[in-house]
């Protein structure tokens, strides 16, 4: 396995980025201000059985998943991110395009802030569809494709500027850390680069994996930062 991009930033991601992102937000019961925890509660919801987090990183959502009654497990390609995650949930190191699980083996899957790291996100969602049991739920939580990306300038708190480029689904390379704040996602993307998919591509990716769209949510204000989807693998028969 090649060295993962997040191996180089795992310590910063855990101690600075996540500490900033999860310092308090839209409602007292939710730790973040951009709608991730709310999306997990509203779109994943209570349940039983295994819930696999694909691209679990340092595993900060395991507690939320367990609070919903589910058994949290995680997969990530970065060994250094998994060192932190191992204190929070059972994990496996692996590539999301070849998940180390049998077909129909897991009851639910979540992917939190991962599509921007995955140039082959279509293959990843196909894999998620494979490992989910019939009737199982997939919750995607990602940056909002319409308002976050190389085309979106959100550096000023009072306005967001959308430049041409939304339709350009290219990979934006890392440019290295910048000075200043930790930011919602900018500082991560400066360090590791970013994939961008349009809203239509994201929804079509889920549909083409054989998953049925159920519900969507947007988080963060006044301009949304996250876009989330609940989809189901159809029950067989
Ligand atoms: C932005 S981080 C999100 C981590 C965690 N879900 C969170 O929200 O804190 C993206 C994660 O996806 C992982 N990742 C990227 N490509 C991957 C792949 N092909 N297979 C598995 N994990 C991958 C990275 O190592 C990183 O931990």
mmCIF file of C-alpha atoms and ligand atoms in Angstrom:
data_model
loop_
_atom_site.group_PDB
_atom_site.id
_atom_site.type_symbol
_atom_site.label_atom_id
_atom_site.label_comp_id
_atom_site.label_asym_id
_atom_site.label_seq_id
_atom_site.Cartn_x
_atom_site.Cartn_y
_atom_site.Cartn_z
ATOM 1 C CA UNK A 1 0.000 0.000 0.000
ATOM 2 C CA UNK A 2 1.398 3.429 -0.939
ATOM 3 C CA UNK A 3 1.886 6.116 1.694
ATOM 4 C CA UNK A 4 -1.448 7.813 2.358
ATOM 5 C CA UNK A 5 -1.771 11.595 2.111
ATOM 6 C CA UNK A 6 -3.265 11.815 5.612
ATOM 7 C CA UNK A 7 -0.257 10.061 7.158
ATOM 8 C CA UNK A 8 1.565 13.388 6.907
ATOM 9 C CA UNK A 9 -1.158 15.446 8.576
ATOM 10 C CA UNK A 10 -2.749 13.025 11.062
ATOM 11 C CA UNK A 11 -1.367 14.753 14.168
ATOM 12 C CA UNK A 12 -2.455 18.189 12.922
ATOM 13 C CA UNK A 13 -5.872 16.842 11.827
ATOM 14 C CA UNK A 14 -6.581 15.299 15.224
ATOM 15 C CA UNK A 15 -5.189 17.986 17.516
ATOM 16 C CA UNK A 16 -5.895 21.191 15.588
ATOM 17 C CA UNK A 17 -8.364 20.738 12.753
ATOM 18 C CA UNK A 18 -10.894 18.539 14.547
ATOM 19 C CA UNK A 19 -10.511 20.489 17.782
ATOM 20 C CA UNK A 20 -11.448 23.625 15.820
ATOM 21 C CA UNK A 21 -14.290 22.036 13.838
ATOM 22 C CA UNK A 22 -15.873 20.414 16.877
ATOM 23 C CA UNK A 23 -15.590 23.307 19.297
ATOM 24 C CA UNK A 24 -19.356 23.887 19.481
ATOM 25 C CA UNK A 25 -22.120 24.738 17.122
ATOM 26 C CA UNK A 26 -25.676 25.055 16.016
ATOM 27 C CA UNK A 27 -27.281 23.311 18.968
ATOM 28 C CA UNK A 28 -25.955 22.308 22.330
ATOM 29 C CA UNK A 29 -26.293 18.577 21.690
ATOM 30 C CA UNK A 30 -24.217 18.759 18.491
ATOM 31 C CA UNK A 31 -20.468 19.254 18.623
ATOM 32 C CA UNK A 32 -19.940 20.898 15.239
ATOM 33 C CA UNK A 33 -21.389 23.968 13.529
ATOM 34 C CA UNK A 34 -21.525 22.572 9.996
ATOM 35 C CA UNK A 35 -24.179 19.907 10.406
ATOM 36 C CA UNK A 36 -22.188 16.667 10.530
ATOM 37 C CA UNK A 37 -23.484 15.415 13.873
ATOM 38 C CA UNK A 38 -27.014 16.540 13.077
ATOM 39 C CA UNK A 39 -26.908 14.697 9.734
ATOM 40 C CA UNK A 40 -25.743 11.509 11.434
ATOM 41 C CA UNK A 41 -28.572 11.699 13.953
ATOM 42 C CA UNK A 42 -31.255 12.667 11.423
ATOM 43 C CA UNK A 43 -30.203 10.586 8.406
ATOM 44 C CA UNK A 44 -28.566 7.540 9.995
ATOM 45 C CA UNK A 45 -30.857 7.423 12.978
ATOM 46 C CA UNK A 46 -31.181 4.737 15.627
ATOM 47 C CA UNK A 47 -30.580 1.138 14.658
ATOM 48 C CA UNK A 48 -28.783 -2.069 15.499
ATOM 49 C CA UNK A 49 -25.978 -4.102 13.977
ATOM 50 C CA UNK A 50 -22.705 -2.990 12.437
ATOM 51 C CA UNK A 51 -22.139 0.497 11.093
ATOM 52 C CA UNK A 52 -18.990 0.779 8.985
ATOM 53 C CA UNK A 53 -17.404 4.203 8.638
ATOM 54 C CA UNK A 54 -15.528 4.276 5.339
ATOM 55 C CA UNK A 55 -12.609 6.724 5.572
ATOM 56 C CA UNK A 56 -13.055 6.892 9.347
ATOM 57 C CA UNK A 57 -9.904 8.953 9.858
ATOM 58 C CA UNK A 58 -9.273 9.343 13.579
ATOM 59 C CA UNK A 59 -12.680 7.895 14.424
ATOM 60 C CA UNK A 60 -14.363 10.905 15.998
ATOM 61 C CA UNK A 61 -17.867 9.814 14.930
ATOM 62 C CA UNK A 62 -17.738 6.389 16.581
ATOM 63 C CA UNK A 63 -19.286 7.681 19.796
ATOM 64 C CA UNK A 64 -22.192 9.239 17.864
ATOM 65 C CA UNK A 65 -22.769 5.965 15.995
ATOM 66 C CA UNK A 66 -22.777 3.971 19.249
ATOM 67 C CA UNK A 67 -25.193 6.468 20.824
ATOM 68 C CA UNK A 68 -27.584 5.548 18.006
ATOM 69 C CA UNK A 69 -27.428 1.925 19.142
ATOM 70 C CA UNK A 70 -25.131 0.735 16.381
ATOM 71 C CA UNK A 71 -21.801 -1.099 16.536
ATOM 72 C CA UNK A 72 -19.158 1.215 15.068
ATOM 73 C CA UNK A 73 -16.321 -0.165 12.926
ATOM 74 C CA UNK A 74 -14.002 1.761 10.629
ATOM 75 C CA UNK A 75 -11.779 1.463 7.573
ATOM 76 C CA UNK A 76 -9.166 3.956 6.437
ATOM 77 C CA UNK A 77 -6.179 3.902 4.127
ATOM 78 C CA UNK A 78 -3.998 5.968 6.488
ATOM 79 C CA UNK A 79 -2.195 4.055 9.210
ATOM 80 C CA UNK A 80 -1.415 7.227 11.132
ATOM 81 C CA UNK A 81 -5.062 8.346 11.172
ATOM 82 C CA UNK A 82 -5.972 4.836 12.343
ATOM 83 C CA UNK A 83 -3.579 5.095 15.303
ATOM 84 C CA UNK A 84 -5.967 7.656 16.778
ATOM 85 C CA UNK A 85 -9.065 5.802 15.592
ATOM 86 C CA UNK A 86 -7.957 2.595 17.301
ATOM 87 C CA UNK A 87 -8.690 4.222 20.654
ATOM 88 C CA UNK A 88 -12.272 4.874 19.558
ATOM 89 C CA UNK A 89 -13.461 1.881 17.504
ATOM 90 C CA UNK A 90 -12.364 -1.425 15.927
ATOM 91 C CA UNK A 91 -10.606 -0.619 12.653
ATOM 92 C CA UNK A 92 -9.046 -2.132 9.567
ATOM 93 C CA UNK A 93 -6.557 -0.533 7.214
ATOM 94 C CA UNK A 94 -7.711 -0.732 3.628
ATOM 95 C CA UNK A 95 -8.596 1.008 0.412
ATOM 96 C CA UNK A 96 -12.248 1.994 0.126
ATOM 97 C CA UNK A 97 -12.308 0.779 -3.467
ATOM 98 C CA UNK A 98 -11.657 -2.752 -2.137
ATOM 99 C CA UNK A 99 -13.350 -2.926 1.257
ATOM 100 C CA UNK A 100 -12.175 -5.864 3.396
ATOM 101 C CA UNK A 101 -15.704 -7.197 3.977
ATOM 102 C CA UNK A 102 -17.887 -9.793 2.331
ATOM 103 C CA UNK A 103 -20.902 -8.912 0.209
ATOM 104 C CA UNK A 104 -23.911 -7.968 2.320
ATOM 105 C CA UNK A 105 -21.836 -8.175 5.514
ATOM 106 C CA UNK A 106 -22.632 -4.835 7.153
ATOM 107 C CA UNK A 107 -25.912 -3.290 8.288
ATOM 108 C CA UNK A 108 -25.088 0.371 7.685
ATOM 109 C CA UNK A 109 -22.314 2.469 6.162
ATOM 110 C CA UNK A 110 -21.387 6.100 6.706
ATOM 111 C CA UNK A 111 -18.897 8.186 4.781
ATOM 112 C CA UNK A 112 -18.113 11.512 6.470
ATOM 113 C CA UNK A 113 -16.177 14.178 4.548
ATOM 114 C CA UNK A 114 -14.550 11.623 2.260
ATOM 115 C CA UNK A 115 -15.644 12.213 -1.327
ATOM 116 C CA UNK A 116 -13.280 15.209 -1.613
ATOM 117 C CA UNK A 117 -10.395 12.793 -0.959
ATOM 118 C CA UNK A 118 -11.490 10.167 -3.461
ATOM 119 C CA UNK A 119 -10.830 10.594 -7.187
ATOM 120 C CA UNK A 120 -12.555 7.202 -7.645
ATOM 121 C CA UNK A 121 -15.616 7.979 -5.502
ATOM 122 C CA UNK A 122 -17.870 6.079 -7.919
ATOM 123 C CA UNK A 123 -15.901 2.874 -7.263
ATOM 124 C CA UNK A 124 -16.095 3.531 -3.521
ATOM 125 C CA UNK A 125 -19.886 3.889 -3.560
ATOM 126 C CA UNK A 126 -20.127 0.717 -5.687
ATOM 127 C CA UNK A 127 -18.118 -1.054 -2.947
ATOM 128 C CA UNK A 128 -20.378 0.371 -0.260
ATOM 129 C CA UNK A 129 -23.357 -0.995 -2.183
ATOM 130 C CA UNK A 130 -21.666 -4.405 -2.312
ATOM 131 C CA UNK A 131 -20.875 -4.714 1.414
ATOM 132 C CA UNK A 132 -24.267 -3.401 2.595
ATOM 133 C CA UNK A 133 -26.902 -5.989 3.407
ATOM 134 C CA UNK A 134 -30.197 -5.717 1.512
ATOM 135 C CA UNK A 135 -32.272 -3.102 3.322
ATOM 136 C CA UNK A 136 -29.127 -1.520 4.775
ATOM 137 C CA UNK A 137 -28.616 2.248 4.939
ATOM 138 C CA UNK A 138 -25.829 4.410 3.516
ATOM 139 C CA UNK A 139 -25.337 7.942 4.797
ATOM 140 C CA UNK A 140 -23.064 10.257 2.852
ATOM 141 C CA UNK A 141 -21.980 13.461 4.615
ATOM 142 C CA UNK A 142 -19.682 15.688 2.572
ATOM 143 C CA UNK A 143 -18.764 19.251 1.802
ATOM 144 C CA UNK A 144 -21.571 20.969 -0.104
ATOM 145 C CA UNK A 145 -20.604 20.606 -3.778
ATOM 146 C CA UNK A 146 -22.286 23.897 -4.773
ATOM 147 C CA UNK A 147 -20.620 26.123 -2.196
ATOM 148 C CA UNK A 148 -17.259 24.498 -1.368
ATOM 149 C CA UNK A 149 -14.484 23.979 -3.872
ATOM 150 C CA UNK A 150 -11.686 25.693 -5.737
ATOM 151 C CA UNK A 151 -14.372 27.862 -7.425
ATOM 152 C CA UNK A 152 -15.801 29.133 -4.102
ATOM 153 C CA UNK A 153 -14.148 31.941 -2.179
ATOM 154 C CA UNK A 154 -15.465 31.929 1.390
ATOM 155 C CA UNK A 155 -12.576 33.836 2.912
ATOM 156 C CA UNK A 156 -14.801 36.749 3.933
ATOM 157 C CA UNK A 157 -17.357 35.960 6.649
ATOM 158 C CA UNK A 158 -20.034 38.246 5.152
ATOM 159 C CA UNK A 159 -20.124 36.883 1.602
ATOM 160 C CA UNK A 160 -19.379 33.831 -0.536
ATOM 161 C CA UNK A 161 -18.124 34.334 -4.080
ATOM 162 C CA UNK A 162 -18.844 31.566 -6.606
ATOM 163 C CA UNK A 163 -16.509 31.787 -9.582
ATOM 164 C CA UNK A 164 -16.732 29.753 -12.811
ATOM 165 C CA UNK A 165 -15.464 26.220 -12.210
ATOM 166 C CA UNK A 166 -18.329 24.356 -10.517
ATOM 167 C CA UNK A 167 -18.793 22.113 -13.568
ATOM 168 C CA UNK A 168 -15.070 21.292 -13.754
ATOM 169 C CA UNK A 169 -14.706 17.970 -11.894
ATOM 170 C CA UNK A 170 -10.931 18.018 -11.806
ATOM 171 C CA UNK A 171 -8.570 17.203 -8.945
ATOM 172 C CA UNK A 172 -7.154 20.320 -7.261
ATOM 173 C CA UNK A 173 -3.596 19.585 -6.094
ATOM 174 C CA UNK A 174 -2.313 20.469 -2.624
ATOM 175 C CA UNK A 175 -0.576 23.832 -2.406
ATOM 176 C CA UNK A 176 0.786 23.438 1.122
ATOM 177 C CA UNK A 177 -0.411 24.909 4.412
ATOM 178 C CA UNK A 178 -1.360 28.576 4.415
ATOM 179 C CA UNK A 179 -1.092 31.100 7.209
ATOM 180 C CA UNK A 180 -4.071 31.977 9.322
ATOM 181 C CA UNK A 181 -7.058 30.093 10.735
ATOM 182 C CA UNK A 182 -7.794 26.412 10.651
ATOM 183 C CA UNK A 183 -10.942 26.828 8.543
ATOM 184 C CA UNK A 184 -13.762 24.407 7.826
ATOM 185 C CA UNK A 185 -12.024 22.556 5.061
ATOM 186 C CA UNK A 186 -9.633 24.971 3.370
ATOM 187 C CA UNK A 187 -6.637 24.114 5.493
ATOM 188 C CA UNK A 188 -7.166 20.388 4.910
ATOM 189 C CA UNK A 189 -7.487 20.874 1.168
ATOM 190 C CA UNK A 190 -4.379 23.063 0.987
ATOM 191 C CA UNK A 191 -2.490 20.160 2.557
ATOM 192 C CA UNK A 192 -3.886 17.130 0.668
ATOM 193 C CA UNK A 193 -5.678 18.461 -2.431
ATOM 194 C CA UNK A 194 -9.318 17.925 -3.348
ATOM 195 C CA UNK A 195 -11.631 16.063 -5.666
ATOM 196 C CA UNK A 196 -14.784 17.903 -6.746
ATOM 197 C CA UNK A 197 -18.033 16.379 -7.948
ATOM 198 C CA UNK A 198 -21.133 18.325 -8.938
ATOM 199 C CA UNK A 199 -24.368 17.776 -7.048
ATOM 200 C CA UNK A 200 -25.764 15.830 -10.005
ATOM 201 C CA UNK A 201 -22.697 13.576 -10.132
ATOM 202 C CA UNK A 202 -22.907 12.829 -6.410
ATOM 203 C CA UNK A 203 -26.579 11.856 -6.599
ATOM 204 C CA UNK A 204 -26.055 9.863 -9.813
ATOM 205 C CA UNK A 205 -23.087 8.045 -8.227
ATOM 206 C CA UNK A 206 -25.337 6.844 -5.424
ATOM 207 C CA UNK A 207 -28.110 5.824 -7.841
ATOM 208 C CA UNK A 208 -25.690 3.981 -10.163
ATOM 209 C CA UNK A 209 -24.447 1.936 -7.210
ATOM 210 C CA UNK A 210 -28.001 0.564 -6.931
ATOM 211 C CA UNK A 211 -28.858 2.606 -3.824
ATOM 212 C CA UNK A 212 -32.201 4.387 -3.493
ATOM 213 C CA UNK A 213 -32.245 8.056 -2.501
ATOM 214 C CA UNK A 214 -34.410 8.660 0.575
ATOM 215 C CA UNK A 215 -33.600 12.071 2.039
ATOM 216 C CA UNK A 216 -31.045 14.903 1.896
ATOM 217 C CA UNK A 217 -29.923 17.589 4.327
ATOM 218 C CA UNK A 218 -27.803 20.744 4.251
ATOM 219 C CA UNK A 219 -25.784 21.950 7.235
ATOM 220 C CA UNK A 220 -24.143 25.222 8.169
ATOM 221 C CA UNK A 221 -25.409 28.780 7.807
ATOM 222 C CA UNK A 222 -25.911 31.256 6.274
ATOM 223 C CA UNK A 223 -24.389 29.428 3.289
ATOM 224 C CA UNK A 224 -24.449 25.645 3.700
ATOM 225 C CA UNK A 225 -21.144 23.893 4.224
ATOM 226 C CA UNK A 226 -22.290 20.275 4.172
ATOM 227 C CA UNK A 227 -24.619 18.237 1.964
ATOM 228 C CA UNK A 228 -25.798 14.852 3.202
ATOM 229 C CA UNK A 229 -27.823 11.992 1.745
ATOM 230 C CA UNK A 230 -29.579 8.948 3.189
ATOM 231 C CA UNK A 231 -29.889 6.083 0.709
ATOM 232 C CA UNK A 232 -31.047 2.485 1.069
ATOM 233 C CA UNK A 233 -29.940 -0.741 -0.556
ATOM 234 C CA UNK A 234 -33.190 -2.270 -1.774
ATOM 235 C CA UNK A 235 -34.337 -5.328 0.139
ATOM 236 C CA UNK A 236 -33.992 -8.414 -2.026
ATOM 237 C CA UNK A 237 -36.980 -10.423 -3.255
HETATM 238 C C1 LIG B 1 -11.226 14.421 5.485
HETATM 239 S S1 LIG B 1 -10.736 12.901 6.198
HETATM 240 C C2 LIG B 1 -12.247 12.452 7.049
HETATM 241 C C3 LIG B 1 -11.997 11.541 8.209
HETATM 242 C C4 LIG B 1 -13.227 11.335 9.108
HETATM 243 N N1 LIG B 1 -14.307 10.699 8.379
HETATM 244 C C5 LIG B 1 -13.662 12.664 9.663
HETATM 245 O O1 LIG B 1 -14.666 13.203 9.202
HETATM 246 O O2 LIG B 1 -12.957 13.174 10.552
HETATM 247 C C6 LIG B 1 -10.749 11.756 4.832
HETATM 248 C C7 LIG B 1 -10.269 10.381 5.191
HETATM 249 O O3 LIG B 1 -10.432 9.522 4.068
HETATM 250 C C8 LIG B 1 -9.319 8.642 4.036
HETATM 251 N N2 LIG B 1 -9.164 8.096 2.680
HETATM 252 C C9 LIG B 1 -8.815 8.766 1.553
HETATM 253 N N3 LIG B 1 -8.786 7.931 0.501
HETATM 254 C C10 LIG B 1 -9.107 6.700 0.978
HETATM 255 C C11 LIG B 1 -9.257 5.424 0.377
HETATM 256 N N4 LIG B 1 -9.059 5.230 -0.950
HETATM 257 N N5 LIG B 1 -9.613 4.384 1.161
HETATM 258 C C12 LIG B 1 -9.822 4.548 2.498
HETATM 259 N N6 LIG B 1 -9.705 5.739 3.116
HETATM 260 C C13 LIG B 1 -9.349 6.806 2.366
HETATM 261 C C14 LIG B 1 -8.166 9.503 4.486
HETATM 262 O O4 LIG B 1 -7.046 8.743 4.903
HETATM 263 C C15 LIG B 1 -8.801 10.325 5.592
HETATM 264 O O5 LIG B 1 -8.665 9.719 6.845
#
